[in-house]
PDB file of C-alpha atoms in Angstrom:
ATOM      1  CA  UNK A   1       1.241  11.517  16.634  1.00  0.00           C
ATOM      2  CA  UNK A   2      -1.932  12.116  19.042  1.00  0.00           C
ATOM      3  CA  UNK A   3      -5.103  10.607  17.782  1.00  0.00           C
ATOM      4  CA  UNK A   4      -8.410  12.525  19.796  1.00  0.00           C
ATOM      5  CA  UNK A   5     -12.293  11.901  20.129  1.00  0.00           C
ATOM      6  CA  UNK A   6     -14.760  14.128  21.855  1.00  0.00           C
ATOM      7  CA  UNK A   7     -17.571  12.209  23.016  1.00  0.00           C
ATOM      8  CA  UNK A   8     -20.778  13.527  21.487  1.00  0.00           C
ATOM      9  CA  UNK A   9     -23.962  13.873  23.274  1.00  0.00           C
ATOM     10  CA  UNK A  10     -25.553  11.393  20.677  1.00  0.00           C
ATOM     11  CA  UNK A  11     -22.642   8.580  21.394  1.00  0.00           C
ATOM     12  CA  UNK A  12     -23.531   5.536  22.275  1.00  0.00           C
ATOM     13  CA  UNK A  13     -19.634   5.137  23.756  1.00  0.00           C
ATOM     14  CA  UNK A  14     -19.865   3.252  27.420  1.00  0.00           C
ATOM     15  CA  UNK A  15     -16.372   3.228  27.906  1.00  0.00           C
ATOM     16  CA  UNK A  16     -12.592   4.182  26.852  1.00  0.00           C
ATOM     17  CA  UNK A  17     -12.437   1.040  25.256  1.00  0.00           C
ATOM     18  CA  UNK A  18     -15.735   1.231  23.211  1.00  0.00           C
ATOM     19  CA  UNK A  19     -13.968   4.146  21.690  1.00  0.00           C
ATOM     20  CA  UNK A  20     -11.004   2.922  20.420  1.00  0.00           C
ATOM     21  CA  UNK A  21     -12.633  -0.374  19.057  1.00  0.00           C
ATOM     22  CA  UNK A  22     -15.660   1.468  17.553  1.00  0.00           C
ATOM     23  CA  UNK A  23     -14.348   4.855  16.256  1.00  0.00           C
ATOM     24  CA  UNK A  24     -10.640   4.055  15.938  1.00  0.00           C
ATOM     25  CA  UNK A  25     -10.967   0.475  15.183  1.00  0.00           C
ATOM     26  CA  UNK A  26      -8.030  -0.146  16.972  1.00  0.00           C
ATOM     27  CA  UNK A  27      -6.949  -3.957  16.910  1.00  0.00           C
ATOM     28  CA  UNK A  28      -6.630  -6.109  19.353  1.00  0.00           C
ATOM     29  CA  UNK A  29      -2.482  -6.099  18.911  1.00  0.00           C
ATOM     30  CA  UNK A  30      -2.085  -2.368  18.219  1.00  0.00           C
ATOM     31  CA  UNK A  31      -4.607  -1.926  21.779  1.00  0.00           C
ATOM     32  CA  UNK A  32      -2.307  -4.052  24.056  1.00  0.00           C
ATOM     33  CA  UNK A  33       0.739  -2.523  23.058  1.00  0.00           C
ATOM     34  CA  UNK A  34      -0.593   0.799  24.058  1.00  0.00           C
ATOM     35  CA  UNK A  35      -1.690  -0.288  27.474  1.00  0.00           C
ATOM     36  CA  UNK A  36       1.524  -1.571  27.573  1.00  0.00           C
ATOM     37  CA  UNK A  37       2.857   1.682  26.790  1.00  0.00           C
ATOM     38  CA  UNK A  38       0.572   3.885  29.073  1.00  0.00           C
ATOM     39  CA  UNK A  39      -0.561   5.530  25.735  1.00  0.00           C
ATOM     40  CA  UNK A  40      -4.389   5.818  26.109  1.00  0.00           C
ATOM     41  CA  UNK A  41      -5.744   8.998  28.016  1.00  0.00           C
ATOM     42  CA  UNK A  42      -9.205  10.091  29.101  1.00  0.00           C
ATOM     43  CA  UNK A  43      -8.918  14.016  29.385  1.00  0.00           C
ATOM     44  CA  UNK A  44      -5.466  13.497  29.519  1.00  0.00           C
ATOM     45  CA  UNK A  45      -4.353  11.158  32.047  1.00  0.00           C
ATOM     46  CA  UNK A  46      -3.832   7.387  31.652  1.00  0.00           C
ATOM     47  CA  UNK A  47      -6.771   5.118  32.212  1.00  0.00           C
ATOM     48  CA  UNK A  48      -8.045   1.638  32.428  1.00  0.00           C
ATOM     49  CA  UNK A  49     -10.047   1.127  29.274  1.00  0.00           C
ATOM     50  CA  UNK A  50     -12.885  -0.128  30.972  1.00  0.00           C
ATOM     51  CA  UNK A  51     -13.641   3.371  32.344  1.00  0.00           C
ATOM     52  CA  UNK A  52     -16.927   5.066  31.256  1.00  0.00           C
ATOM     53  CA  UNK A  53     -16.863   8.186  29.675  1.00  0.00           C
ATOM     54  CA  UNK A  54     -19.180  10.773  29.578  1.00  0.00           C
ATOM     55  CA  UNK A  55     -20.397  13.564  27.050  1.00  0.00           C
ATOM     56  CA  UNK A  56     -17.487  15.982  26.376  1.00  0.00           C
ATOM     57  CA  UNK A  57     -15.017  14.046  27.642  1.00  0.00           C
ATOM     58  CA  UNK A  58     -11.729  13.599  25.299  1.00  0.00           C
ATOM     59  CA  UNK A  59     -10.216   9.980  24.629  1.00  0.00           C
ATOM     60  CA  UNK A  60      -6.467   9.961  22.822  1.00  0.00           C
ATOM     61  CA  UNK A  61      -3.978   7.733  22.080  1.00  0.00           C
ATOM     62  CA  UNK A  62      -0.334   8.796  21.936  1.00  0.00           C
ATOM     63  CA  UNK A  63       1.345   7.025  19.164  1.00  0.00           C
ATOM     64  CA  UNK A  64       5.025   8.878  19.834  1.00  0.00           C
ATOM     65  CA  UNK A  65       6.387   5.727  21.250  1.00  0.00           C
ATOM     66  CA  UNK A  66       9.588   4.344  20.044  1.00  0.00           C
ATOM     67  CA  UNK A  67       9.636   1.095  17.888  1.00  0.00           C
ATOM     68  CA  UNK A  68      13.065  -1.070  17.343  1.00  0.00           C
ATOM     69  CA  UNK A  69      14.015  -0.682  13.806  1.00  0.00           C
ATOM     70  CA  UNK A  70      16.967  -2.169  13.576  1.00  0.00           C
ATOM     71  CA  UNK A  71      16.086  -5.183  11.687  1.00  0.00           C
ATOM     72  CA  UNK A  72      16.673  -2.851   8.751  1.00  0.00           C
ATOM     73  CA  UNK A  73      19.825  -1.723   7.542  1.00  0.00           C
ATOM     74  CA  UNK A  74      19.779   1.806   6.913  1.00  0.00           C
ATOM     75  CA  UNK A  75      20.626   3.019   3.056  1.00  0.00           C
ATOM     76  CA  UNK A  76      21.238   6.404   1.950  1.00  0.00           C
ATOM     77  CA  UNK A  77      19.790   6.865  -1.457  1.00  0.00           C
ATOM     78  CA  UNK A  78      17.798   9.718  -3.464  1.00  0.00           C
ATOM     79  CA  UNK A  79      13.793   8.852  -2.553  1.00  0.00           C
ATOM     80  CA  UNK A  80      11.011  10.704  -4.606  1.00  0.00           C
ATOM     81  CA  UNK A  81       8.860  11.690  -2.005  1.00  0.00           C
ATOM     82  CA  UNK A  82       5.181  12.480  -3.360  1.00  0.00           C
ATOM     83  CA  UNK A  83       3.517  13.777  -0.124  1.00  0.00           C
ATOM     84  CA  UNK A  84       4.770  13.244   3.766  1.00  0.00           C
ATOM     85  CA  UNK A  85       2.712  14.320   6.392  1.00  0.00           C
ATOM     86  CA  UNK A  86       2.623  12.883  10.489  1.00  0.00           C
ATOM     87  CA  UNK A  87       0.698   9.365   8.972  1.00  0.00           C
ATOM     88  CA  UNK A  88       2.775   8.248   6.075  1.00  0.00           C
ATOM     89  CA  UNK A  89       5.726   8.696   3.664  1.00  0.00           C
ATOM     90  CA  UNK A  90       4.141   8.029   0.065  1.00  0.00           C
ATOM     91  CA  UNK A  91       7.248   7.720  -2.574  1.00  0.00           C
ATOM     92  CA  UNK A  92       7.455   7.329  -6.229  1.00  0.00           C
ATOM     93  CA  UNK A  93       9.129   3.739  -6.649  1.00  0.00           C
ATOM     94  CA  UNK A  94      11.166   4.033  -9.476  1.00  0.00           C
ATOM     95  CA  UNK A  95      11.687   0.509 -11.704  1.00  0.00           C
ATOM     96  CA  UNK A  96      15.260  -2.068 -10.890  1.00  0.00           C
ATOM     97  CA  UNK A  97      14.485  -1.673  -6.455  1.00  0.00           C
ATOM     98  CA  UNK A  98      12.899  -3.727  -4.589  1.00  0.00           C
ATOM     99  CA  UNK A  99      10.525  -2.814  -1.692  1.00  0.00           C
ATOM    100  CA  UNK A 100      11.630  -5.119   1.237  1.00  0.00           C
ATOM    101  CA  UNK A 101      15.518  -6.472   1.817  1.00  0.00           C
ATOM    102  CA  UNK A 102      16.105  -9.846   1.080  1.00  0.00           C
ATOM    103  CA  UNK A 103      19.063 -12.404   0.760  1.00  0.00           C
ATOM    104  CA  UNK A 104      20.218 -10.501  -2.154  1.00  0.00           C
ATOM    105  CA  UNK A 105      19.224  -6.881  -1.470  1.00  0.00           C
ATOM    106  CA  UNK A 106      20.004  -6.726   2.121  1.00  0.00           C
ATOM    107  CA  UNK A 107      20.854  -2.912   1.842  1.00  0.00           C
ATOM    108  CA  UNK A 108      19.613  -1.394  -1.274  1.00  0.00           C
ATOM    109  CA  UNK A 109      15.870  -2.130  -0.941  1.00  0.00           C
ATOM    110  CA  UNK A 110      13.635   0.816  -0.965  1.00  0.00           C
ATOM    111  CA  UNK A 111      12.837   0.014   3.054  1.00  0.00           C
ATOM    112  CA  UNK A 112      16.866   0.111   3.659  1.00  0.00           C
ATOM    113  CA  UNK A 113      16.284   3.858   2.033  1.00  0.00           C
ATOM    114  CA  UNK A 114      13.319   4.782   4.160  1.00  0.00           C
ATOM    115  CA  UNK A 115      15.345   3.900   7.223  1.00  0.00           C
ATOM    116  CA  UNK A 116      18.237   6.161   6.397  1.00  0.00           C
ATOM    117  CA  UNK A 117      15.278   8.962   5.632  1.00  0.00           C
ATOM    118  CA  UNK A 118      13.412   7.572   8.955  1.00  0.00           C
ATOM    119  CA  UNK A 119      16.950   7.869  11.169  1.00  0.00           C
ATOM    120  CA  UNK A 120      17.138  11.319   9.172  1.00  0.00           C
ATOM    121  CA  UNK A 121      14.463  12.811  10.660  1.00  0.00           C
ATOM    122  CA  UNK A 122      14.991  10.989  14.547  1.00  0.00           C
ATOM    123  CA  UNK A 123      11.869   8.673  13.309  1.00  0.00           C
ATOM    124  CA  UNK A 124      12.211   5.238  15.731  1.00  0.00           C
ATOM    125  CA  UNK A 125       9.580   3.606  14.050  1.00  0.00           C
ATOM    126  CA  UNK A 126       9.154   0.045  12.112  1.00  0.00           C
ATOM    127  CA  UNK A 127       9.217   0.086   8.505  1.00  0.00           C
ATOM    128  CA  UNK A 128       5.684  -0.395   7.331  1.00  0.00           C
ATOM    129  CA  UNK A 129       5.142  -0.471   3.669  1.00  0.00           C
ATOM    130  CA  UNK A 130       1.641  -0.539   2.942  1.00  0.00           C
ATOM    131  CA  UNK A 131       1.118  -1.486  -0.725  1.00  0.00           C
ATOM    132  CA  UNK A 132       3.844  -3.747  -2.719  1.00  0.00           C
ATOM    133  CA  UNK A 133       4.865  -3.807  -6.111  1.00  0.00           C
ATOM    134  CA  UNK A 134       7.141  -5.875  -7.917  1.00  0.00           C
ATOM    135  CA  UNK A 135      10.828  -5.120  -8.310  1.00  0.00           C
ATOM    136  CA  UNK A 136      10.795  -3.515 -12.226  1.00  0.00           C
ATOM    137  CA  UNK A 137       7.001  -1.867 -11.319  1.00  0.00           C
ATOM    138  CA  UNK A 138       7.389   1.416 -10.692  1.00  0.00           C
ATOM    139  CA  UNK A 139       4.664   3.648  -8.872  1.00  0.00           C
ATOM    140  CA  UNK A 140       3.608   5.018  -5.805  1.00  0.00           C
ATOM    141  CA  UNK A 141       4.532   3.341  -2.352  1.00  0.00           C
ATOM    142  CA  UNK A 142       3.376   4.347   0.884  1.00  0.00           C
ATOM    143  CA  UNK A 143       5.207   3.633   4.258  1.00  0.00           C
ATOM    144  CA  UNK A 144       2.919   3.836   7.082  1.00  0.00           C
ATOM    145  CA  UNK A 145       4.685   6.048  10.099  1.00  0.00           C
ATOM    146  CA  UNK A 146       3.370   3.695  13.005  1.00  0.00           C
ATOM    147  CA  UNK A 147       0.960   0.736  13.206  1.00  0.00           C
ATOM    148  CA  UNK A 148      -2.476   2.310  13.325  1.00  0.00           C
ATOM    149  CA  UNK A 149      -1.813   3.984  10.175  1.00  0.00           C
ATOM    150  CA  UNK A 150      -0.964   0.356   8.337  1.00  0.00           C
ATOM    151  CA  UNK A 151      -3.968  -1.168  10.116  1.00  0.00           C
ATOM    152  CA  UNK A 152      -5.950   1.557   8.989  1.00  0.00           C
ATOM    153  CA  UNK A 153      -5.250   1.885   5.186  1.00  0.00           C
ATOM    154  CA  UNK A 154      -5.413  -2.022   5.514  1.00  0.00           C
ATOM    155  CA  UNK A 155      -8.980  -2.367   6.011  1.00  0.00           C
ATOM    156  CA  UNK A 156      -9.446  -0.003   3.308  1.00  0.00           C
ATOM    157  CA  UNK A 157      -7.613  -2.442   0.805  1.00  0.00           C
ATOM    158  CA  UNK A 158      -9.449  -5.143   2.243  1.00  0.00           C
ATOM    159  CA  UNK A 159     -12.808  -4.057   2.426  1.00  0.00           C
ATOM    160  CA  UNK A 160     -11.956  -2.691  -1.730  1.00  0.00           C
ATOM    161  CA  UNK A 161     -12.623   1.043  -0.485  1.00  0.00           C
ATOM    162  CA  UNK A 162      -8.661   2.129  -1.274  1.00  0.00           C
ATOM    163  CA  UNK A 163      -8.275   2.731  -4.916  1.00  0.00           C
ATOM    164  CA  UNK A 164      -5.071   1.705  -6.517  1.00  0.00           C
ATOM    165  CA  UNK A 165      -4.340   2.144 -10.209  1.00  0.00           C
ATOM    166  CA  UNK A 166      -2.270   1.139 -12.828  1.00  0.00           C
ATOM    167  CA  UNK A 167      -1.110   1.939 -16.247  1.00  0.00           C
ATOM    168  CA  UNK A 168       0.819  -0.682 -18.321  1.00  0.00           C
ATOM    169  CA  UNK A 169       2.028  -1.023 -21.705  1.00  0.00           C
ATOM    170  CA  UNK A 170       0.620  -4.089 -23.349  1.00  0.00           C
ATOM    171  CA  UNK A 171       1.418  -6.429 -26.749  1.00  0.00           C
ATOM    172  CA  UNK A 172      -1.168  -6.759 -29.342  1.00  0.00           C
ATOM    173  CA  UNK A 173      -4.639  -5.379 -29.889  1.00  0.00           C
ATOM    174  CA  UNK A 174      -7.489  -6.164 -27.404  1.00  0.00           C
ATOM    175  CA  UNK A 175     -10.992  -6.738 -29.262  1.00  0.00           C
ATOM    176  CA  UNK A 176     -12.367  -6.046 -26.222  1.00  0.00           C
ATOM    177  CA  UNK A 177     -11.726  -2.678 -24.927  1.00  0.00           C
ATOM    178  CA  UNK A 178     -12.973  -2.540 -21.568  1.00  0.00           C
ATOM    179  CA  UNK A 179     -13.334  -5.635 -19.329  1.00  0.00           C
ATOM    180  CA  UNK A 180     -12.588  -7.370 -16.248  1.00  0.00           C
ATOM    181  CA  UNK A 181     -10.415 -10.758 -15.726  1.00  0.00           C
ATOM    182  CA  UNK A 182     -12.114 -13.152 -13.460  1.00  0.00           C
ATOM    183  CA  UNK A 183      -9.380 -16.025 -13.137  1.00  0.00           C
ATOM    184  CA  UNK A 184      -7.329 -17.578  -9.793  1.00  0.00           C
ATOM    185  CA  UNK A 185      -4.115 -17.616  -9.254  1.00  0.00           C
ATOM    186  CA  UNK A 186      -1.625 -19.749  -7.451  1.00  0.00           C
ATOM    187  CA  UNK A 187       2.155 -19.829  -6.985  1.00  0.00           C
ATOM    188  CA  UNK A 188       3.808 -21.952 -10.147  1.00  0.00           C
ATOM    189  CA  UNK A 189       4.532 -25.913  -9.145  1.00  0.00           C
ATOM    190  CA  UNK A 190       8.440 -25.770  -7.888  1.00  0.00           C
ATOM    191  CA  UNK A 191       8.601 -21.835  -8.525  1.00  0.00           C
ATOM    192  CA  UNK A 192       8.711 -19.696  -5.339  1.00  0.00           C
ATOM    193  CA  UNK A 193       8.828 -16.778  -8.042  1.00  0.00           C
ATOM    194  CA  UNK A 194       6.173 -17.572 -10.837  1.00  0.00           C
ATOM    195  CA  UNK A 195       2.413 -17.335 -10.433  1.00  0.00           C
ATOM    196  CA  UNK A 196       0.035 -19.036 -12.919  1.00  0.00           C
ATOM    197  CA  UNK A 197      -3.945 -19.253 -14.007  1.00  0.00           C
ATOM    198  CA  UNK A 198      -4.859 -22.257 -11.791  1.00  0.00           C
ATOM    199  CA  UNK A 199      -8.609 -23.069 -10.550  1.00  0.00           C
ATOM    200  CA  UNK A 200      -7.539 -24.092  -6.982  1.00  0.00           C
ATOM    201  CA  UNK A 201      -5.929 -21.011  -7.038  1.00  0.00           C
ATOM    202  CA  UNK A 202      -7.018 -18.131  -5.390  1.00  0.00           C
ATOM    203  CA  UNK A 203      -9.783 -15.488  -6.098  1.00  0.00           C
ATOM    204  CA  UNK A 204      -8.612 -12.673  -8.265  1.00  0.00           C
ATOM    205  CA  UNK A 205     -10.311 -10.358 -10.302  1.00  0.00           C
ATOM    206  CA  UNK A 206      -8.640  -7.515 -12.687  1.00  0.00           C
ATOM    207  CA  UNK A 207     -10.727  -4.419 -14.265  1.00  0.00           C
ATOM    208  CA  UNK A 208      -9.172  -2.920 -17.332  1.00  0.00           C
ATOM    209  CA  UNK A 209      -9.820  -0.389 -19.927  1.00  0.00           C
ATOM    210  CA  UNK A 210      -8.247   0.250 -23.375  1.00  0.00           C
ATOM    211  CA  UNK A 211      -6.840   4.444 -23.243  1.00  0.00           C
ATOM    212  CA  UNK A 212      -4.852   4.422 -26.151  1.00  0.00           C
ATOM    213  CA  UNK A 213      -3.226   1.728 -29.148  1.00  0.00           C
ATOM    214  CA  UNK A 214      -0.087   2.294 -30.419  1.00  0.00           C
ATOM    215  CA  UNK A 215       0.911   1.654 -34.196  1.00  0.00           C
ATOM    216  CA  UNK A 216      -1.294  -0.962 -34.149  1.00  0.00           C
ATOM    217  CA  UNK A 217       0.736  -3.161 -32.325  1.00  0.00           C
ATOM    218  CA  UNK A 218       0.567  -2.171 -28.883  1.00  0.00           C
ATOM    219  CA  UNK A 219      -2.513  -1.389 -26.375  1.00  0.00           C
ATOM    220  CA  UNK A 220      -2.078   1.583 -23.480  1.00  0.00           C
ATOM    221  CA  UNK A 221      -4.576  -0.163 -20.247  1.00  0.00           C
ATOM    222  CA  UNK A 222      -5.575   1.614 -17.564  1.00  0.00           C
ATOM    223  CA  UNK A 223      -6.068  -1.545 -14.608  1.00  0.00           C
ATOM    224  CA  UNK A 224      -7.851  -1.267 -11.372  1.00  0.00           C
ATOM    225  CA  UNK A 225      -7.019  -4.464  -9.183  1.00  0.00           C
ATOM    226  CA  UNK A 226      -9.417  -5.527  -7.222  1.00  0.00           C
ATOM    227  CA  UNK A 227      -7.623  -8.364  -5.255  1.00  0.00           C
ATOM    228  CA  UNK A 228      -4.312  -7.664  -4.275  1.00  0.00           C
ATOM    229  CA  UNK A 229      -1.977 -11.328  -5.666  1.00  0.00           C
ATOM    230  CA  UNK A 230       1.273 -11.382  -6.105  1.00  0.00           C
ATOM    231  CA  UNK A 231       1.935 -10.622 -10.127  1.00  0.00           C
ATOM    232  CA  UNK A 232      -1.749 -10.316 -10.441  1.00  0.00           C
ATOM    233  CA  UNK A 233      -2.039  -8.012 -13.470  1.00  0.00           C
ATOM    234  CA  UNK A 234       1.352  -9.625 -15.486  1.00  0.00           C
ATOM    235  CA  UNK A 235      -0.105 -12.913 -14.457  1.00  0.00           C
ATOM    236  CA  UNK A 236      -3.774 -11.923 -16.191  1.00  0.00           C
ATOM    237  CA  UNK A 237      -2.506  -9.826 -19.208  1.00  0.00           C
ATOM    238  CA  UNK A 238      -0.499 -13.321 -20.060  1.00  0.00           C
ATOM    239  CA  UNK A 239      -4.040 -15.115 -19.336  1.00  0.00           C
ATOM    240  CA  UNK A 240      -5.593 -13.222 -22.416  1.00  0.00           C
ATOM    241  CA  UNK A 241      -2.743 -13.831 -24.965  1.00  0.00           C
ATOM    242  CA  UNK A 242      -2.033  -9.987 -24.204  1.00  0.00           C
ATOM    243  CA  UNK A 243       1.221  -9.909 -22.027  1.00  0.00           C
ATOM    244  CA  UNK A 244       3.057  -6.543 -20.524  1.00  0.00           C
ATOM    245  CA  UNK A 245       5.545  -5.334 -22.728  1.00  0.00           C
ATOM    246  CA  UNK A 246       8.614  -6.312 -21.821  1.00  0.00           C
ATOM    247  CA  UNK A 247       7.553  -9.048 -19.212  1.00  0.00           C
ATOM    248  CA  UNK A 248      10.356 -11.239 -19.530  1.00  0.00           C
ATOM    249  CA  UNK A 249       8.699 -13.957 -16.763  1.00  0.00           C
ATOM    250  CA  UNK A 250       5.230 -13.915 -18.390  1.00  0.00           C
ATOM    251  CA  UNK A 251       5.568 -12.739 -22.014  1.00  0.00           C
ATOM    252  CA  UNK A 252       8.841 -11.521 -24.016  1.00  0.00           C
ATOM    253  CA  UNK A 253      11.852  -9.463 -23.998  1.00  0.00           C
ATOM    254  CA  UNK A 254      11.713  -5.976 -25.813  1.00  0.00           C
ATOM    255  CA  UNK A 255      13.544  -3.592 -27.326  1.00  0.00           C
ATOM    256  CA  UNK A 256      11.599  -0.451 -26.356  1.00  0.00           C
ATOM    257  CA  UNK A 257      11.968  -1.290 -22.729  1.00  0.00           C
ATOM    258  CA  UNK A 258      14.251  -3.314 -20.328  1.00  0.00           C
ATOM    259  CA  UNK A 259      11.299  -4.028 -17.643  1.00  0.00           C
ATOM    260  CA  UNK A 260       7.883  -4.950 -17.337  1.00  0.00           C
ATOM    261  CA  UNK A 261       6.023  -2.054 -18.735  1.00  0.00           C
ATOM    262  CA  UNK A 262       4.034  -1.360 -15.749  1.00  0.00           C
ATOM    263  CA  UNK A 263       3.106   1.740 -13.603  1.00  0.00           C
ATOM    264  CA  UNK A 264       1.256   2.367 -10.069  1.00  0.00           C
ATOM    265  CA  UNK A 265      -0.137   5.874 -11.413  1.00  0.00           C
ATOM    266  CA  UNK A 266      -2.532   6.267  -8.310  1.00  0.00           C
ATOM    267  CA  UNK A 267      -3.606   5.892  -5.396  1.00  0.00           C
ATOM    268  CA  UNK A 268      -6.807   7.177  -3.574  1.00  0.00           C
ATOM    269  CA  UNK A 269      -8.140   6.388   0.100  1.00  0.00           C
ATOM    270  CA  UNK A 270     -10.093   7.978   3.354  1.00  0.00           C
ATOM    271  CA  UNK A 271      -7.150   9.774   5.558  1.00  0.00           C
ATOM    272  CA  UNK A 272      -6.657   7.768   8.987  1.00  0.00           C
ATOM    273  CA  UNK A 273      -6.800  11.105  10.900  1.00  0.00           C
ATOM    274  CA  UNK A 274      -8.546  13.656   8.684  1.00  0.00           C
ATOM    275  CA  UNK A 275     -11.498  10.861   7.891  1.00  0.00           C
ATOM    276  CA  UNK A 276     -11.261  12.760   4.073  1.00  0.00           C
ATOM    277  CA  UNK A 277     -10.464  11.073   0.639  1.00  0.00           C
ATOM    278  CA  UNK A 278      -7.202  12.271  -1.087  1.00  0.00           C
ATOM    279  CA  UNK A 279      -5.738  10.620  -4.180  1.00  0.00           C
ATOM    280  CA  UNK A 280      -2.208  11.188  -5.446  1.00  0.00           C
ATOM    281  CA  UNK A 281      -1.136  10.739  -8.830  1.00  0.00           C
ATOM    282  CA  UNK A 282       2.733   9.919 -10.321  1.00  0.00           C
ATOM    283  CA  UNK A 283       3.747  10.476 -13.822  1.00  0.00           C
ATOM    284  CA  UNK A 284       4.481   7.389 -16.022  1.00  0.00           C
ATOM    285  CA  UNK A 285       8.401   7.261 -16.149  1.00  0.00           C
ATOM    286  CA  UNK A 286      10.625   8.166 -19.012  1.00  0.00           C
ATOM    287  CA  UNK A 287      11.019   4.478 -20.661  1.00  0.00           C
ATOM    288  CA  UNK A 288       7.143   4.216 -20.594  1.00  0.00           C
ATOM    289  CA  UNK A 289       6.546   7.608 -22.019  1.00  0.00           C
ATOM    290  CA  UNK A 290       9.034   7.431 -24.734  1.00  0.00           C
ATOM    291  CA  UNK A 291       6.953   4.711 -26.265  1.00  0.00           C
ATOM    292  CA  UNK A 292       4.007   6.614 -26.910  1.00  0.00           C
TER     293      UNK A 292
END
């Protein structure tokens, strides 16, 4: 992937390098390793990046380099792809996988199936998800294709412009029907797993709104999390005396679904080469739906 800027008569650009810092944001990691790599042009020959440029001229960085992936054992498995274009891979996670390999899922994470797909398609690149969600979430994933792509849809998550979604499944009536949880969280004393409500913890903030109530004994939320922690909205819902359905770490077991009844429905953000918005959307799975 080729990344390109024509300087405009009304840039302020002084230099190669004020262009990738200012316009492409480039870090200072990501901007080393392409020097390192010969991989930023000025009207398409390598430069130093403290040469000036001019109105007109072109500044691009070649991306195409190959990356050593091997860290990742390669899986073949059946992914839901969404969308796929030269930036990312976005996939519908189904519920029971995990994202990254561990101890205990080596080779059957999602990123082991990604490298298969990856090797597939003679893609040498890392294996860069860009959004987690628990093992028995389900919901959209996206694997960035190289590193500006993560960096980019990074800042977007941390400066709250990237919209993420969920819908979940929740016990009991809320009184209030549309809300936000204002509450810190911190990892569980002598739990590397658990999270809990804790006011050293840190900052974390849930929006949620009632969509639908079912038999009078369960609510339908849409959330919209504003901070990103680990367990965040299964960690709140608990908080309010309203856990996910089916949350056997935070609330109960149930018999209208073996997993924590929570989905990743969507996902919008600004494109890191087009510059436009686009939002995707996945279907709530079969073991949510049925319980409508």
């Amino acid at each position: 992937m080729e990344l390109k800027y024509i300087i405009q008569s009304s840039d302020i650009f002084f230099s190669v390098k004020n262009v990738l810092k200012s316009y492409f944001q480039i870090s200072d990691r990501l901007l080393l390793r392409l020097k390192n790599n010969n991989r930023i042009l000025l009207n398409g020959s390598s430069v130093f990046i403290d040469f000036p440029v001019k109105t007109n001229d072109i500044v691009s960085i070649n991306l195409d380099f190959e990356e050593d992936n091997s860290n990742i054992v390669p899986k073949e498995m059946k992914l839901n792809i969404i969308y796929e274009d030269d930036a990312f891979l976005i996939l519908s996670k189904p519920s029971n996988i995990a994202i990254h390999p561990s101890q205990l899922h080596y080779d059957n994470s999602l990123s082991n199936g990604v490298k298969f797909y990856f090797d597939s398609i003679n893609l040498k690149k890392k294996i860069r998800p860009v959004n987690r969600l628990d093992r028995d979430t389900s919901g959209i994933v996206i694997f960035a294709k190289n590193e500006y792509v993560q960096e980019f849809l990074a800042k977007q998550m941390n400066n709250k412009t990237f919209n993420k979604e969920y819908i979940g499944i929740v016990e009991g009536i809320l009184s209030k029907k549309i809300g936000t949880i204002n509450a810190p969280i911190s990892r569980k004393e002598n739990s590397i797993i658990e999270r809990c409500i804790d006011e050293k913890g840190n900052h974390s903030i849930t929006h949620y709104e009632v969509i639908n109530e079912i038999d009078n004994k369960f609510s339908v939320i849409n959330f919209k999390s504003e901070t990103g922690r680990t367990h965040q909205i299964r960690v709140h819902c608990n908080y309010i005396g309203h856990p996910i359905l089916g949350d056997t770490l935070y609330g109960n077991a149930s018999t209208y679904i073996s997993r924590q009844a929570l989905h990743c429905y969507k996902m919008g953000f600004v494109h890191p080469i087009t510059r436009k918005y686009i939002e995707f959307v996945d279907e709530l799975p079969n073991d949510m739906n049925k319980i409508f």
